[in-house]
mmCIF file of C-alpha atoms and ligand atoms in Angstrom:
data_model
loop_
_atom_site.group_PDB
_atom_site.id
_atom_site.type_symbol
_atom_site.label_atom_id
_atom_site.label_comp_id
_atom_site.label_asym_id
_atom_site.label_seq_id
_atom_site.Cartn_x
_atom_site.Cartn_y
_atom_site.Cartn_z
ATOM 1 C CA MET A 594 -0.155 0.072 0.237
ATOM 2 C CA ASN A 595 1.498 3.266 -1.077
ATOM 3 C CA LYS A 596 -0.432 5.911 0.691
ATOM 4 C CA ILE A 597 -4.223 6.650 1.895
ATOM 5 C CA GLU A 598 -5.321 7.828 -1.119
ATOM 6 C CA HIS A 599 -9.143 9.520 0.199
ATOM 7 C CA ILE A 600 -11.022 8.831 2.788
ATOM 8 C CA GLY A 601 -15.268 8.208 1.784
ATOM 9 C CA ILE A 602 -17.881 9.976 3.428
ATOM 10 C CA ALA A 603 -21.680 8.979 3.454
ATOM 11 C CA VAL A 604 -23.556 12.811 2.704
ATOM 12 C CA LYS A 605 -27.491 12.944 2.523
ATOM 13 C CA GLN A 606 -26.990 15.965 0.461
ATOM 14 C CA LEU A 607 -23.993 17.111 -1.361
ATOM 15 C CA SER A 608 -25.696 20.782 -1.909
ATOM 16 C CA ILE A 609 -25.337 20.797 1.516
ATOM 17 C CA SER A 610 -22.044 19.039 2.324
ATOM 18 C CA ILE A 611 -19.739 20.538 -0.377
ATOM 19 C CA PRO A 612 -19.827 24.039 1.654
ATOM 20 C CA LEU A 613 -19.422 22.235 5.062
ATOM 21 C CA PHE A 614 -16.246 20.813 3.819
ATOM 22 C CA GLU A 615 -14.933 23.480 1.835
ATOM 23 C CA LYS A 616 -14.943 25.644 4.862
ATOM 24 C CA LEU A 617 -13.605 22.754 7.214
ATOM 25 C CA LEU A 618 -10.963 22.017 4.792
ATOM 26 C CA ASN A 619 -10.470 25.349 3.551
ATOM 27 C CA ALA A 620 -10.060 24.033 -0.238
ATOM 28 C CA PRO A 621 -12.759 24.335 -2.499
ATOM 29 C CA CYS A 622 -13.967 21.170 -4.566
ATOM 30 C CA TYR A 623 -11.914 20.227 -7.570
ATOM 31 C CA LYS A 624 -14.094 17.344 -9.058
ATOM 32 C CA LYS A 625 -17.484 16.148 -9.379
ATOM 33 C CA GLU A 626 -18.345 12.726 -10.736
ATOM 34 C CA SER A 627 -21.746 10.645 -10.872
ATOM 35 C CA VAL A 628 -21.205 6.849 -10.874
ATOM 36 C CA GLU A 629 -24.080 5.351 -12.473
ATOM 37 C CA ARG A 630 -23.221 1.891 -11.710
ATOM 38 C CA GLU A 631 -22.885 2.606 -7.596
ATOM 39 C CA LYS A 632 -25.652 4.810 -8.276
ATOM 40 C CA VAL A 633 -23.839 7.621 -6.053
ATOM 41 C CA ASN A 634 -22.600 11.394 -6.709
ATOM 42 C CA THR A 635 -19.163 12.193 -5.639
ATOM 43 C CA ALA A 636 -17.378 15.367 -4.702
ATOM 44 C CA PHE A 637 -13.901 15.455 -4.204
ATOM 45 C CA PHE A 638 -11.434 18.113 -1.921
ATOM 46 C CA LYS A 639 -7.536 17.649 -1.835
ATOM 47 C CA VAL A 640 -5.808 17.329 1.852
ATOM 48 C CA GLY A 641 -2.128 17.416 1.448
ATOM 49 C CA ASP A 642 -1.372 14.551 -0.933
ATOM 50 C CA SER A 643 -4.512 12.639 0.178
ATOM 51 C CA LYS A 644 -8.080 13.292 -0.419
ATOM 52 C CA ILE A 645 -11.888 13.143 1.276
ATOM 53 C CA GLU A 646 -14.261 11.868 -1.063
ATOM 54 C CA LEU A 647 -18.133 12.573 -0.272
ATOM 55 C CA LEU A 648 -20.727 9.801 -1.646
ATOM 56 C CA GLU A 649 -24.130 10.885 -2.033
ATOM 57 C CA SER A 650 -26.729 8.676 -3.266
ATOM 58 C CA ILE A 651 -28.575 8.702 -6.564
ATOM 59 C CA SER A 652 -31.608 6.198 -5.820
ATOM 60 C CA GLU A 653 -33.447 5.396 -2.524
ATOM 61 C CA ASP A 654 -32.279 2.031 -2.813
ATOM 62 C CA GLY A 655 -28.601 2.701 -3.601
ATOM 63 C CA VAL A 656 -25.803 1.388 -1.536
ATOM 64 C CA ILE A 657 -25.114 5.169 0.141
ATOM 65 C CA ALA A 658 -28.558 4.871 0.988
ATOM 66 C CA LYS A 659 -28.911 2.189 2.817
ATOM 67 C CA PHE A 660 -25.510 2.866 4.276
ATOM 68 C CA ILE A 661 -26.904 5.990 6.504
ATOM 69 C CA GLU A 662 -30.296 4.335 6.881
ATOM 70 C CA LYS A 663 -28.490 2.025 9.193
ATOM 71 C CA LYS A 664 -25.919 4.141 10.364
ATOM 72 C CA GLY A 665 -25.493 7.877 9.506
ATOM 73 C CA GLU A 666 -23.703 10.114 7.760
ATOM 74 C CA GLY A 667 -20.090 10.039 8.155
ATOM 75 C CA PHE A 668 -17.451 7.890 7.521
ATOM 76 C CA HIS A 669 -18.040 4.834 4.743
ATOM 77 C CA HIS A 670 -14.674 3.878 3.857
ATOM 78 C CA ILE A 671 -10.317 4.398 3.586
ATOM 79 C CA ALA A 672 -9.190 3.289 0.358
ATOM 80 C CA TYR A 673 -4.911 2.535 -0.208
ATOM 81 C CA ASP A 674 -3.350 3.172 -3.297
ATOM 82 C CA VAL A 675 -1.723 0.743 -4.493
ATOM 83 C CA THR A 676 0.336 -0.013 -7.928
ATOM 84 C CA ASN A 677 -0.579 -2.930 -8.594
ATOM 85 C CA ILE A 678 -4.654 -3.740 -7.695
ATOM 86 C CA THR A 679 -4.674 -7.460 -8.958
ATOM 87 C CA ALA A 680 -0.760 -8.327 -7.308
ATOM 88 C CA GLU A 681 -2.354 -6.400 -4.127
ATOM 89 C CA VAL A 682 -5.908 -8.701 -4.575
ATOM 90 C CA GLU A 683 -3.980 -11.866 -4.931
ATOM 91 C CA ARG A 684 -1.624 -10.828 -1.895
ATOM 92 C CA LEU A 685 -4.507 -10.067 0.746
ATOM 93 C CA LYS A 686 -6.651 -13.020 -0.082
ATOM 94 C CA ALA A 687 -3.966 -15.263 0.650
ATOM 95 C CA GLU A 688 -3.747 -14.046 3.692
ATOM 96 C CA GLY A 689 -7.367 -14.425 4.090
ATOM 97 C CA PHE A 690 -8.996 -11.424 3.547
ATOM 98 C CA VAL A 691 -12.393 -11.603 1.469
ATOM 99 C CA PHE A 692 -13.208 -9.263 -0.837
ATOM 100 C CA LEU A 693 -16.588 -7.980 -1.923
ATOM 101 C CA ASN A 694 -15.127 -7.834 -5.957
ATOM 102 C CA GLU A 695 -11.882 -9.497 -6.896
ATOM 103 C CA ILE A 696 -12.158 -8.116 -10.285
ATOM 104 C CA PRO A 697 -11.556 -4.373 -10.860
ATOM 105 C CA LYS A 698 -14.112 -2.553 -12.132
ATOM 106 C CA LYS A 699 -14.221 1.855 -12.959
ATOM 107 C CA GLY A 700 -14.546 3.511 -10.464
ATOM 108 C CA ALA A 701 -14.334 7.635 -9.729
ATOM 109 C CA ASP A 702 -11.329 9.872 -10.115
ATOM 110 C CA ASN A 703 -10.059 7.305 -12.884
ATOM 111 C CA LYS A 704 -9.347 4.307 -10.485
ATOM 112 C CA LEU A 705 -9.542 0.702 -10.686
ATOM 113 C CA VAL A 706 -10.971 0.081 -7.342
ATOM 114 C CA CYS A 707 -11.177 -3.439 -5.314
ATOM 115 C CA PHE A 708 -13.421 -3.811 -2.109
ATOM 116 C CA ILE A 709 -12.738 -5.617 1.643
ATOM 117 C CA HIS A 710 -15.221 -7.135 3.042
ATOM 118 C CA PRO A 711 -16.007 -5.132 6.391
ATOM 119 C CA LYS A 712 -16.129 -8.935 8.168
ATOM 120 C CA SER A 713 -12.368 -9.216 7.125
ATOM 121 C CA THR A 714 -11.318 -5.583 8.141
ATOM 122 C CA ASN A 715 -12.583 -4.884 11.972
ATOM 123 C CA GLY A 716 -15.937 -3.526 10.246
ATOM 124 C CA MET A 717 -14.508 -1.069 8.039
ATOM 125 C CA LEU A 718 -15.437 -0.699 4.420
ATOM 126 C CA VAL A 719 -11.557 -1.099 2.625
ATOM 127 C CA GLU A 720 -11.410 0.297 -0.505
ATOM 128 C CA LEU A 721 -7.819 -0.715 -2.763
ATOM 129 C CA CYS A 722 -7.440 2.078 -5.995
ATOM 130 C CA GLN A 723 -4.496 2.462 -8.962
ATOM 131 C CA GLU A 724 -4.533 4.623 -10.788
ATOM 132 C CA ILE A 725 -5.507 4.109 -14.620
ATOM 133 C CA SER A 726 -2.593 5.314 -16.633
HETATM 134 ZN ZN1 ZN B 1976 -13.639 5.573 -2.579
#
């Protein structure tokens, strides 16, 4: 793992949370992107070398909507930058980690992503991401 690439935070409404995080971080939202397949709208902020990703559900049955229903707004996942996502998935599987998706899929912000099931990581959703070059 190279670094913490971003921390994902579930929010009800980007229109409220973007100005809030702009004030909190004293930095502008530099990118907004929808990932239709995942039913989310995302908004990104830079914090030094890392980022904050806000996630808003596009539909009532989306994963983010369900998450907020259960746990409320707040911390959703931590994402680690990796150089070779396929090799890292193999390494982690050999260590016993269980993946939600072992085959990398295209996520927001020009990344290939895989998610590790929270049951294998002390309840925390972990994302691996590799920049698409
Ligand atoms: Zn993420």
